[in-house]
Coordinates of C-alpha atoms in Angstrom, one line a residue:
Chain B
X530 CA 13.6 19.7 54.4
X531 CA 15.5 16.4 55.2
X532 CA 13.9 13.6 56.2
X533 CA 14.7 11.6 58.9
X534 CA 15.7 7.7 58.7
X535 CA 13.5 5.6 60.5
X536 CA 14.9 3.7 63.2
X537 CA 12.1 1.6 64.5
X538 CA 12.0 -2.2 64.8
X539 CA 9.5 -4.6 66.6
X540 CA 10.0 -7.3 69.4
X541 CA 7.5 -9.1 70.9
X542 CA 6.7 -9.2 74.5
X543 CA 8.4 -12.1 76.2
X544 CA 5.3 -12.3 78.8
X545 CA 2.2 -11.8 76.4
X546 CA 3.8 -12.3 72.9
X547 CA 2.5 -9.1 71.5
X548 CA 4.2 -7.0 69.1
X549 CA 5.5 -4.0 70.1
X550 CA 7.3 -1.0 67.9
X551 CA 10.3 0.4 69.1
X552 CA 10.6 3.7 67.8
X553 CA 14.0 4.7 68.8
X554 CA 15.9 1.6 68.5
X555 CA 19.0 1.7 69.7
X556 CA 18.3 4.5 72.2
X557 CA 15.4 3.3 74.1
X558 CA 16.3 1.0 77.5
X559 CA 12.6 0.3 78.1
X560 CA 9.4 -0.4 77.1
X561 CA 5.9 -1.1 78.3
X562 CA 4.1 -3.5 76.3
X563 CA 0.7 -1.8 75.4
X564 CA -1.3 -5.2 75.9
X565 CA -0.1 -6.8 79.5
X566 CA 1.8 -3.5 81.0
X567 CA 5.0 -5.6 81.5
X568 CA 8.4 -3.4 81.5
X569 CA 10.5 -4.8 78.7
X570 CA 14.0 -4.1 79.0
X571 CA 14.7 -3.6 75.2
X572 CA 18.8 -2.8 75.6
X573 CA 19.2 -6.4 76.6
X574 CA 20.1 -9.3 74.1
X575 CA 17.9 -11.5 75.9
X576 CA 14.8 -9.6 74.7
X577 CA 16.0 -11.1 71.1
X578 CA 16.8 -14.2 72.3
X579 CA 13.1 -14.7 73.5
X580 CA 11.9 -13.6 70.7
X581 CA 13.5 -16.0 68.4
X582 CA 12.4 -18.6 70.6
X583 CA 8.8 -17.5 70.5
X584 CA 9.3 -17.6 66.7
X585 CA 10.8 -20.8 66.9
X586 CA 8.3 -22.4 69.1
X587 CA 5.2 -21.0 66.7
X588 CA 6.7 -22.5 63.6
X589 CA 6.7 -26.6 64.9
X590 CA 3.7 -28.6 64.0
X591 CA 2.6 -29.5 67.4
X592 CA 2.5 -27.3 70.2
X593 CA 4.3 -28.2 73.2
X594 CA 1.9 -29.4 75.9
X595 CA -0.2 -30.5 73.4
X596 CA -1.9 -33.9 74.7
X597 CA -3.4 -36.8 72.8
X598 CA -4.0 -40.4 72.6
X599 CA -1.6 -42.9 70.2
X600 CA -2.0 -46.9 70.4
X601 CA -4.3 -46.5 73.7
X602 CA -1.9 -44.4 75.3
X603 CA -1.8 -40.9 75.8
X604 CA 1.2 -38.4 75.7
X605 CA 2.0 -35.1 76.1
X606 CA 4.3 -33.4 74.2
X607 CA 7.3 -31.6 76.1
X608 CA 9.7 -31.3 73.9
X609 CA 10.4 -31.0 70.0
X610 CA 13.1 -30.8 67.6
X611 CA 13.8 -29.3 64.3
X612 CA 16.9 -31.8 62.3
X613 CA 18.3 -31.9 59.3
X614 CA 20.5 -33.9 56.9
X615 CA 22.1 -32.6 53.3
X616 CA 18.7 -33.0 51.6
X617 CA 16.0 -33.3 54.6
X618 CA 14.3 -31.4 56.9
X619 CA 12.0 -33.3 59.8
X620 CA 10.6 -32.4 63.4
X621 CA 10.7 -34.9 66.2
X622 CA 8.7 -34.3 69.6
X623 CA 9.8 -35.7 72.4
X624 CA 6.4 -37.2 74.0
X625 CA 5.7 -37.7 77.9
X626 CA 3.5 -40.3 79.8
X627 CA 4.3 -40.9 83.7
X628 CA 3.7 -44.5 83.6
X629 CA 5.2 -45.6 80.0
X630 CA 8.2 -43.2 80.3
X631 CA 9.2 -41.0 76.6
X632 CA 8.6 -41.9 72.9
X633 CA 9.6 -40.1 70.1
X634 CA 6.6 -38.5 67.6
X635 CA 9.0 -37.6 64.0
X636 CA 7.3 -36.3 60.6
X637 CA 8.8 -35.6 57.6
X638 CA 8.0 -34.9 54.3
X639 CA 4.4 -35.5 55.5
X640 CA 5.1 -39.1 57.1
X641 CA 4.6 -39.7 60.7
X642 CA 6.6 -42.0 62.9
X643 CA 6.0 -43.1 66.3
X644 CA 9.3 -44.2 68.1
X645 CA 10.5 -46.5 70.6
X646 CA 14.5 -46.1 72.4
X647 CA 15.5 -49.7 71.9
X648 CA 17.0 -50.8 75.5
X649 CA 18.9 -54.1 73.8
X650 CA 21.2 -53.0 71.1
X651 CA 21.1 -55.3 67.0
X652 CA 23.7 -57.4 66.7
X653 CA 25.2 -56.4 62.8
X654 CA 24.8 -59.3 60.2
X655 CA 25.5 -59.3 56.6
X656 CA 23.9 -56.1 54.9
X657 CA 21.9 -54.6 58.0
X658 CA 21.1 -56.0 61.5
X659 CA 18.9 -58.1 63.7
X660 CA 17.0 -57.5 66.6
X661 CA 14.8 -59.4 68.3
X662 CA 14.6 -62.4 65.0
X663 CA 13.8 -59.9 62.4
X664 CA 16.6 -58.6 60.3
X665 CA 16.2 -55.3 58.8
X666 CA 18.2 -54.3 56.0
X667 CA 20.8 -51.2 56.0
X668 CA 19.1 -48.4 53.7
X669 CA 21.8 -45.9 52.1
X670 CA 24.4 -44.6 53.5
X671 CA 25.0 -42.8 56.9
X672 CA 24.2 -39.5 56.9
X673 CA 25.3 -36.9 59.4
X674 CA 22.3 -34.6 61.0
X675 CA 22.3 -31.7 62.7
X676 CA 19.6 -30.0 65.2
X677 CA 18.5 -26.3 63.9
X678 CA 15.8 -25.6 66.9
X679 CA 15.5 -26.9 70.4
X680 CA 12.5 -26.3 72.6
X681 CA 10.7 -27.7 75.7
X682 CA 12.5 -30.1 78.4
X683 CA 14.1 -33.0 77.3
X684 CA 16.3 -35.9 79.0
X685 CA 19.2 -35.7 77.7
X686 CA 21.3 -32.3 77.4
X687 CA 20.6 -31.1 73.9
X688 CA 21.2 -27.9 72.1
X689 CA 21.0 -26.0 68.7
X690 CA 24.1 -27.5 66.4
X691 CA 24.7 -30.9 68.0
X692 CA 25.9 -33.6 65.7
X693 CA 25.0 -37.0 65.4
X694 CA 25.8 -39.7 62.4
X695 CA 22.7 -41.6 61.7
X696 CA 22.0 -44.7 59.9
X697 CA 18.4 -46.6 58.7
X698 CA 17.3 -50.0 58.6
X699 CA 14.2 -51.0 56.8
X700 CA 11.9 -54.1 56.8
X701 CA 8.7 -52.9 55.4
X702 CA 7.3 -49.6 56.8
X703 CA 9.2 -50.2 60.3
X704 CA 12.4 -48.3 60.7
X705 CA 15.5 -49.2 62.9
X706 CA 17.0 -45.6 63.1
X707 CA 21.0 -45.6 64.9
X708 CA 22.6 -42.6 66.6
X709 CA 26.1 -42.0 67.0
X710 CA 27.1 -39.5 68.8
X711 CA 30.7 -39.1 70.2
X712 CA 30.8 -42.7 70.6
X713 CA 27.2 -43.0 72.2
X714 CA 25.0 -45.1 70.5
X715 CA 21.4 -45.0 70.4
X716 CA 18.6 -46.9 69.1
X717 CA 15.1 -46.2 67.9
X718 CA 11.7 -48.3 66.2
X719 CA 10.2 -46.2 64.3
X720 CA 6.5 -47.3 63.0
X721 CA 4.2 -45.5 60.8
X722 CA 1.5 -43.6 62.0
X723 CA -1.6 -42.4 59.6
X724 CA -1.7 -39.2 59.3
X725 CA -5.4 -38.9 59.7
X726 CA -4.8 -40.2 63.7
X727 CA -2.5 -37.7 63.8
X728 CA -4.8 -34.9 62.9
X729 CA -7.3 -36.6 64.9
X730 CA -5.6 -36.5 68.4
X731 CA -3.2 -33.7 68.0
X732 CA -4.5 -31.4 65.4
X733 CA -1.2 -30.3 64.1
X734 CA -0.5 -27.2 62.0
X735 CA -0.1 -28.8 58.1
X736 CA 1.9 -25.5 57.4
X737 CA 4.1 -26.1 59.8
X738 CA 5.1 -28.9 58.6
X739 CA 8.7 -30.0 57.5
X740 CA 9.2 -30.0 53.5
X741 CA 12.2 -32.2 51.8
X742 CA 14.8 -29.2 51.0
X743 CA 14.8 -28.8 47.3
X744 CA 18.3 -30.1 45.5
X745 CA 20.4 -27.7 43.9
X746 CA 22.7 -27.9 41.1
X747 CA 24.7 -31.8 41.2
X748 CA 22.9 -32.6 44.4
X749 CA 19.8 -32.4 42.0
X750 CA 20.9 -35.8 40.0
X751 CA 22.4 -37.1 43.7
X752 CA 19.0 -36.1 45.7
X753 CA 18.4 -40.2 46.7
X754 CA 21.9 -39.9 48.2
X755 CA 21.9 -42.4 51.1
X756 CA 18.0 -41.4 51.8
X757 CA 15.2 -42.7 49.7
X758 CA 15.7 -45.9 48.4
X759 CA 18.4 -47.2 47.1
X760 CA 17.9 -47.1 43.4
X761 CA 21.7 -48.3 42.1
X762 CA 20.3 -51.9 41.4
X763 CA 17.6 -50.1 39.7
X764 CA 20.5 -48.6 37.4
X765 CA 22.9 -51.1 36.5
X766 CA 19.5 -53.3 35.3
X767 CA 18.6 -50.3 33.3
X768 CA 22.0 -50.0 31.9
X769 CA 22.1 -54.0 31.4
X770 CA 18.9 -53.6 29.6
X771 CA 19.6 -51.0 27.6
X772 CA 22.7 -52.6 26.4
X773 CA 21.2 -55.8 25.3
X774 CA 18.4 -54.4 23.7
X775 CA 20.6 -52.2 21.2
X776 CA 22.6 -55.1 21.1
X777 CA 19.7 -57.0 19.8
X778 CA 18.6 -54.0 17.4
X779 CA 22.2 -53.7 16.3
X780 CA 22.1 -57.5 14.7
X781 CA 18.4 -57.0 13.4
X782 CA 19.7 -53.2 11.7
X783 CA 22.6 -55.1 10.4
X784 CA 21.3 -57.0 8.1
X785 CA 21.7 -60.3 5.9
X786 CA 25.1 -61.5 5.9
X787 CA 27.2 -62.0 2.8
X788 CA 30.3 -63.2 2.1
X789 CA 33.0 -63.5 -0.3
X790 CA 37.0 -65.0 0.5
X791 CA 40.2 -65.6 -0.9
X792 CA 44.0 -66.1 -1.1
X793 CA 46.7 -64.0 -1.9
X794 CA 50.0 -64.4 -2.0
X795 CA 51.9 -61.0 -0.9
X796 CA 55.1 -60.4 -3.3
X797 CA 58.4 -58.5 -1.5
X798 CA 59.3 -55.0 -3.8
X799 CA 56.3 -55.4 -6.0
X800 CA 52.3 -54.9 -5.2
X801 CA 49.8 -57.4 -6.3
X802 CA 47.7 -55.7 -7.8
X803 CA 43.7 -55.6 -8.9
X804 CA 43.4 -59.5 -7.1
X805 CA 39.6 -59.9 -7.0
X806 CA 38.1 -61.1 -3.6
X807 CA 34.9 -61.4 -4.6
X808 CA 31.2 -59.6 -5.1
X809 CA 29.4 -58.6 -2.2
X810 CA 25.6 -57.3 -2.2
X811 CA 24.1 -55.0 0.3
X812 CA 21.0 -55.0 0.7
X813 CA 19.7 -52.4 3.1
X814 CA 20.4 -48.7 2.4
X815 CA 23.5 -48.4 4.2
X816 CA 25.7 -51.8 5.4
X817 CA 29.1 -51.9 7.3
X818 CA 31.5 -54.6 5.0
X819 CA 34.2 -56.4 7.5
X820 CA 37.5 -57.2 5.6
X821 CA 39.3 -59.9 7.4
X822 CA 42.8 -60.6 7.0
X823 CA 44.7 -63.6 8.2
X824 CA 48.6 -64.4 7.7
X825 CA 50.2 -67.4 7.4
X826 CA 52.7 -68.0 10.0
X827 CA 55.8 -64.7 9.0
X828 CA 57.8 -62.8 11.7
X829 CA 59.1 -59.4 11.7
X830 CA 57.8 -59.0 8.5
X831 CA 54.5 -56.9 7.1
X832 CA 52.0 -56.9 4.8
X833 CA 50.4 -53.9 3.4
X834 CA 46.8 -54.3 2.1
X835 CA 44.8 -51.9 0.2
X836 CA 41.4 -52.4 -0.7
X837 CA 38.9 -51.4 -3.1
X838 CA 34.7 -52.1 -3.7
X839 CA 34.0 -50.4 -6.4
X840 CA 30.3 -50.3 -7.1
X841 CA 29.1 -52.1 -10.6
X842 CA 26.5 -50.2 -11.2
X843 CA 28.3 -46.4 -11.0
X844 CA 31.9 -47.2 -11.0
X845 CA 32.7 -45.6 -8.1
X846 CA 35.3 -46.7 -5.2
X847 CA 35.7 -47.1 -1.2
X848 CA 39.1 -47.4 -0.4
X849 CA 40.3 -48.3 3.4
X850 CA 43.4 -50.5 4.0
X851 CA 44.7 -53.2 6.3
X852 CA 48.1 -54.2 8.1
X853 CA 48.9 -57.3 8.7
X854 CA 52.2 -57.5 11.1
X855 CA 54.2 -59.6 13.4
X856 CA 57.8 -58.8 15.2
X857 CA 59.8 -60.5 17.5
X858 CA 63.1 -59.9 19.4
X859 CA 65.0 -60.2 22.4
X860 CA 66.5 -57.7 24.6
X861 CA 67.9 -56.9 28.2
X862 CA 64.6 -57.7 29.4
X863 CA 64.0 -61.1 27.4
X864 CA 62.2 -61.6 24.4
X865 CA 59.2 -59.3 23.0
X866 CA 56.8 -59.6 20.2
X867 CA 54.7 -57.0 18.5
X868 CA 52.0 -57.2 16.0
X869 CA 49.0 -59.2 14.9
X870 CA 49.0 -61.3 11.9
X871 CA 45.5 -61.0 11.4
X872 CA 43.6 -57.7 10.9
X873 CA 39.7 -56.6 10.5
X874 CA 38.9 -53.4 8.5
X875 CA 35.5 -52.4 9.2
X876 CA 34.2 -50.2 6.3
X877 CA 31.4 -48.2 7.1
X878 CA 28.7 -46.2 5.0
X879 CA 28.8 -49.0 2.3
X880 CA 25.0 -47.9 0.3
X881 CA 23.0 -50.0 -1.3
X882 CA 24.3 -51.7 -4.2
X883 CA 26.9 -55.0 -5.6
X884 CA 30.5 -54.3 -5.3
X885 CA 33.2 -56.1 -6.1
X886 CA 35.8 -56.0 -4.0
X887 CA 39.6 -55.9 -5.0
X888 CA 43.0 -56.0 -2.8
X889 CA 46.2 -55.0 -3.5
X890 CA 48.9 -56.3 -1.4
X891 CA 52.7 -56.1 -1.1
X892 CA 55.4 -57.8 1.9
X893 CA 58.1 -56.1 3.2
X894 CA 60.5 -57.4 6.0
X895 CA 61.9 -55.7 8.9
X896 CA 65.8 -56.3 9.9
X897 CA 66.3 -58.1 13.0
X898 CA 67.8 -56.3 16.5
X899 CA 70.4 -58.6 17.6
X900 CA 71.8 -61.3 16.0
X901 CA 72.1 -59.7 12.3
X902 CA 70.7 -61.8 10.3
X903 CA 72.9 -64.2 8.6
X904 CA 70.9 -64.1 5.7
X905 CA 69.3 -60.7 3.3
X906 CA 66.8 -60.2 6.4
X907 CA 64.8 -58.2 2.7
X908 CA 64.8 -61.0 0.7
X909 CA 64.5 -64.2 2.7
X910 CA 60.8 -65.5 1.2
X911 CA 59.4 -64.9 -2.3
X912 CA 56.1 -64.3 -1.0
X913 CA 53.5 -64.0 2.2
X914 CA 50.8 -65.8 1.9
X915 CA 47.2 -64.2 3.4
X916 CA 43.6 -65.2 3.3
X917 CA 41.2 -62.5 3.3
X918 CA 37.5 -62.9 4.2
X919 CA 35.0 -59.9 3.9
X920 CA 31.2 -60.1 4.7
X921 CA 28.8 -57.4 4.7
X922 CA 26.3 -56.7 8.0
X923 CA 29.4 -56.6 10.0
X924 CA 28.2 -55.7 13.5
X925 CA 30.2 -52.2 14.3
X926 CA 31.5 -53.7 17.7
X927 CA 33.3 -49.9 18.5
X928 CA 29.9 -48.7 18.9
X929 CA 28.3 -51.4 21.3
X930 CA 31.4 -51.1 23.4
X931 CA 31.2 -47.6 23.6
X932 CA 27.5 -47.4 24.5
X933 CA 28.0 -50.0 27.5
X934 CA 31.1 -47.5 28.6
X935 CA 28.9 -44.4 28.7
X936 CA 25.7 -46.8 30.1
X937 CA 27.5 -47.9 33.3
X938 CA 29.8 -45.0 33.9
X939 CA 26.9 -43.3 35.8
X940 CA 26.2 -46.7 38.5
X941 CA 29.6 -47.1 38.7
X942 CA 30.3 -43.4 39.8
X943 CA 27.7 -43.5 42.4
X944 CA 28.9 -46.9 43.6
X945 CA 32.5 -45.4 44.0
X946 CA 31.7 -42.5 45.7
X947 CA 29.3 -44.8 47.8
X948 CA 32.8 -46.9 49.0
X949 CA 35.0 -43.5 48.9
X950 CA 32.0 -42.6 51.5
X951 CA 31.7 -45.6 53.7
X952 CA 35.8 -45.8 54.3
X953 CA 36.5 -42.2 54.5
Chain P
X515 CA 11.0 -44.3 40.9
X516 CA 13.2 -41.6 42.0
X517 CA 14.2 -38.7 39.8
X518 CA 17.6 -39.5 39.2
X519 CA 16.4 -43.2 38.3
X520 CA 14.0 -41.4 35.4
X521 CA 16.7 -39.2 34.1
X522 CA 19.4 -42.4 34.0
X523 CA 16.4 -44.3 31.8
X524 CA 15.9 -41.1 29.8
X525 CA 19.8 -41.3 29.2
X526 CA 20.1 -44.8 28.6
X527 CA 17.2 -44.2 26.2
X528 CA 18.7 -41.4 24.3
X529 CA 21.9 -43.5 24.3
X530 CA 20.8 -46.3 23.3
X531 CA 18.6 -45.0 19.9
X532 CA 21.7 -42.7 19.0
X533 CA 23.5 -46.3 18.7
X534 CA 20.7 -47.5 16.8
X535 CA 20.5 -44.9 14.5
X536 CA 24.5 -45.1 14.1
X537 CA 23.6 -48.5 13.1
X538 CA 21.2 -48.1 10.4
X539 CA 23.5 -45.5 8.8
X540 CA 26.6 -47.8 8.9
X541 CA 28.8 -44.5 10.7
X542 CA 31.0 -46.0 13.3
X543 CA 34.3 -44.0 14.4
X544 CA 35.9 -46.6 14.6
X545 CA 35.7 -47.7 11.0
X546 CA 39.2 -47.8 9.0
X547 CA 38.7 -45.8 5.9
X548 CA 42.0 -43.7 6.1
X549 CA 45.1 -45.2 6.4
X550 CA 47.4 -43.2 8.8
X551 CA 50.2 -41.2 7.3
X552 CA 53.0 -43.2 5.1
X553 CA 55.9 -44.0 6.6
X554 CA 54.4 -44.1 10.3
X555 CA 53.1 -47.1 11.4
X556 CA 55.6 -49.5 10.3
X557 CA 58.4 -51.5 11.9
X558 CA 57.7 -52.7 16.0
X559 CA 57.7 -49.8 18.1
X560 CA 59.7 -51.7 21.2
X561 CA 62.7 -50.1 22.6

């Protein structure tokens, strides 16, 4: 035998609130509700709507009309708000006293605020504003919040979706909150209150409560985005620090400094060869050597270095090279120059041991653009003279300036996206 | 401190002993042990 597909749902009665089955959904126009006899008309979309604002009304913190005394006053609550931003979720309850007028009643993430609607606008000054003598200083960046539930009476027309850009200002725990909305602005004190009065004189539901909404994926690394404090300068001094401290590490890793120097003379069409610099010792297990090269005064001419340190003890060799260089010319656009006369190899996984270090070296000339030269541009000096300097617990400076890239990338980032934010 | 302030110190931390231990091994890729291939880097390069 085949079975039948349910069809039932359940409302709840918008005059009792008790939950009533609807066994044939879809077909049935009314209902009575088993618990206060009222005829619910079940075809109607209104029956929904009621219901989610039942819903809506049971999941807030405080419930409206609830009544209670705050700095020697006491409200009533007539209206309350569910808001959000990108990362927050927070309630705020509109609170009622005949003779004092409406304050605001806000809690999220556990914190309670009691607001105030400013009637005199801050005047802006450099990094926040000032009202009243005190100047509170601009926290994050503005974010834009949206209202997700609406119930109770209120002053102002409001309704689920509305918009408003909103912007914080700190000194201490009180709060200078601004409202834009389409061109309206608004402003609010907001001051702490404990949560214990709270509890005290309104008894709120703690599971009702708003929680932060939990970052997902990027957002996770950007949670503090414009919120929370702003941790940037917190960054850049942790990315100073860390830079100077390997920095530091970096010269006490190095290791003693020896050196060793010389001068060569650089022959055209023949390589000097096997010209000694000097001996060099290192003394930790593993030393960078720096080879330092310095021409005399030569143009559009090179010098080709190769270098050797051949360890005493086993025979064995480290080759790496150097290119000393300098051209000049002049063209449609005026003169250029190329090159560097001087040049620093950096040899790197030099072990333990004495080496002496060797060069060979040979010049070579390159022919001038424009005039031709009236001379042999390949012949026109015997020699290039170069002093060469090496030292071992050469600081790798490649490194240090890659570290402080990748360090400061990350503040620098967030600080552009920060501008691309407050301009766009 | 907020969480994306601890992971930034955890980075800079893991950056900055990965430089260190660079350092005490003497590796650096920037160091000039191969000379680039004959015949290539010679001569000014303006046009």
């Amino acid at each position: 035998m085949k079975r039948v597909g349910s069809r039932a749902r359940t409302i709840e009665c918008p005059a009792c609130g008790g939950t009533l089955e609807v066994r044939a959904a879809g077909w049935s126009v009314s209902l009575a509700c088993r618990y206060c006899g009222s005829i619910v008309d079940v075809s109607r979309p209104e029956v929904q709507i009621i219901t989610a604002y039942k819903r809506a009304e049971a999941s807030f913190a405080l419930e409206l009309g609830a009544r209670g005394e705050l700095f020697g006053q006491e409200w009533q609550v007539i209206g309350a708000l569910k808001r959000r931003d990108a990362l927050y979720r927070w309630q705020e309850f509109l609170l009622f006293n005949p003779y004092l007028g409406y304050r605001w009643l806000v809690v999220c993430d556990g914190e309670w605020q009691f607001g105030t609607m400013l009637l005199d606008r801050p005047a802006e000054v450099k990094k926040g504003v000032s009202w009243r003598g005190t100047v509170y200083r601009r926290q994050g960046q503005p974010q834009t919040t949206q209202t997700e539930f609406v119930i109770g009476e209120f002053y102002w027309r409001v309704a689920r979706g509305d918009k408003a850009e909103a912007s914080q200002f700190e000194r201490g725990d009180e709060v200078l909150s601004q409202e834009l909305v389409d061109g309206e602005e608004t402003w609010t004190q907001l001051v702490p209150v404990d949560g214990d009065d709270i509890q005290a004189t309104f008894a709120p539901n703690r599971r009702r409560q708003p929680r932060a909404k939990k970052p997902q994926g990027a957002l996770s690394f950007k949670s503090d985005y414009g919120r929370e404090r702003d941790d940037l300068p917190m960054m850049f001094a942790a990315a100073f620090g860390a830079a100077i401290m390997t920095l530091l590490a970096m010269v006490l890793i190095a290791g003693p400094v020896e050196r060793a120097s010389t001068q060569i003379s650089a022959p055209y069409l023949t390589t000097l060869e096997g010209h000694k610099v000097g001996t060099l010792t290192v003394r930790r297990p593993w030393q960078f050597i720096r080879v330092r090269a310095q021409g005399a005064y030569f143009d559009n001419h090179w010098v080709d270095l190769d270098y050797s340190l051949v360890d005493q003890a086993t025979g064995q060799s480290i080759d790496s090279y150097g290119l000393v260089e300098r051209y000049s010319g002049r063209d449609s656009d005026g003169p250029w120059t190329e090159g560097d006369r001087r040049a620093d190899t950096l040899v790197g996984r030099v072990p333990a041991g004495t080496y002496d270090l060797y060069v060979n070296a040979q010049a070579h000339s390159w022919p001038v653009d424009a005039p031709p030269p009236s001379t042999d541009a390949w012949a026109d000096a015997a020699t290039i003279d170069v002093a060469i300097e090496a030292e071992t617990g050469a600081l790798p400076w490649g490194n240090w300036f890659t570290l402080v890239v990748l360090l400061f990338t990350v503040p620098c980032v967030i600080t552009w996206n920060r501008w691309k934010h407050h301009f766009s | 401190m907020t969480p994306r302030l601890l992971i930034f110190c955890l980075w800079s931390l893991l950056l900055a002993l990965g430089t260190m231990i660079t350092s005490y091994y003497a590796w650096s890729p920037y160091s000039s042990e191969e000379r680039p291939v004959a015949g290539q880097s010679y001569g000014p390069t303006h046009k």
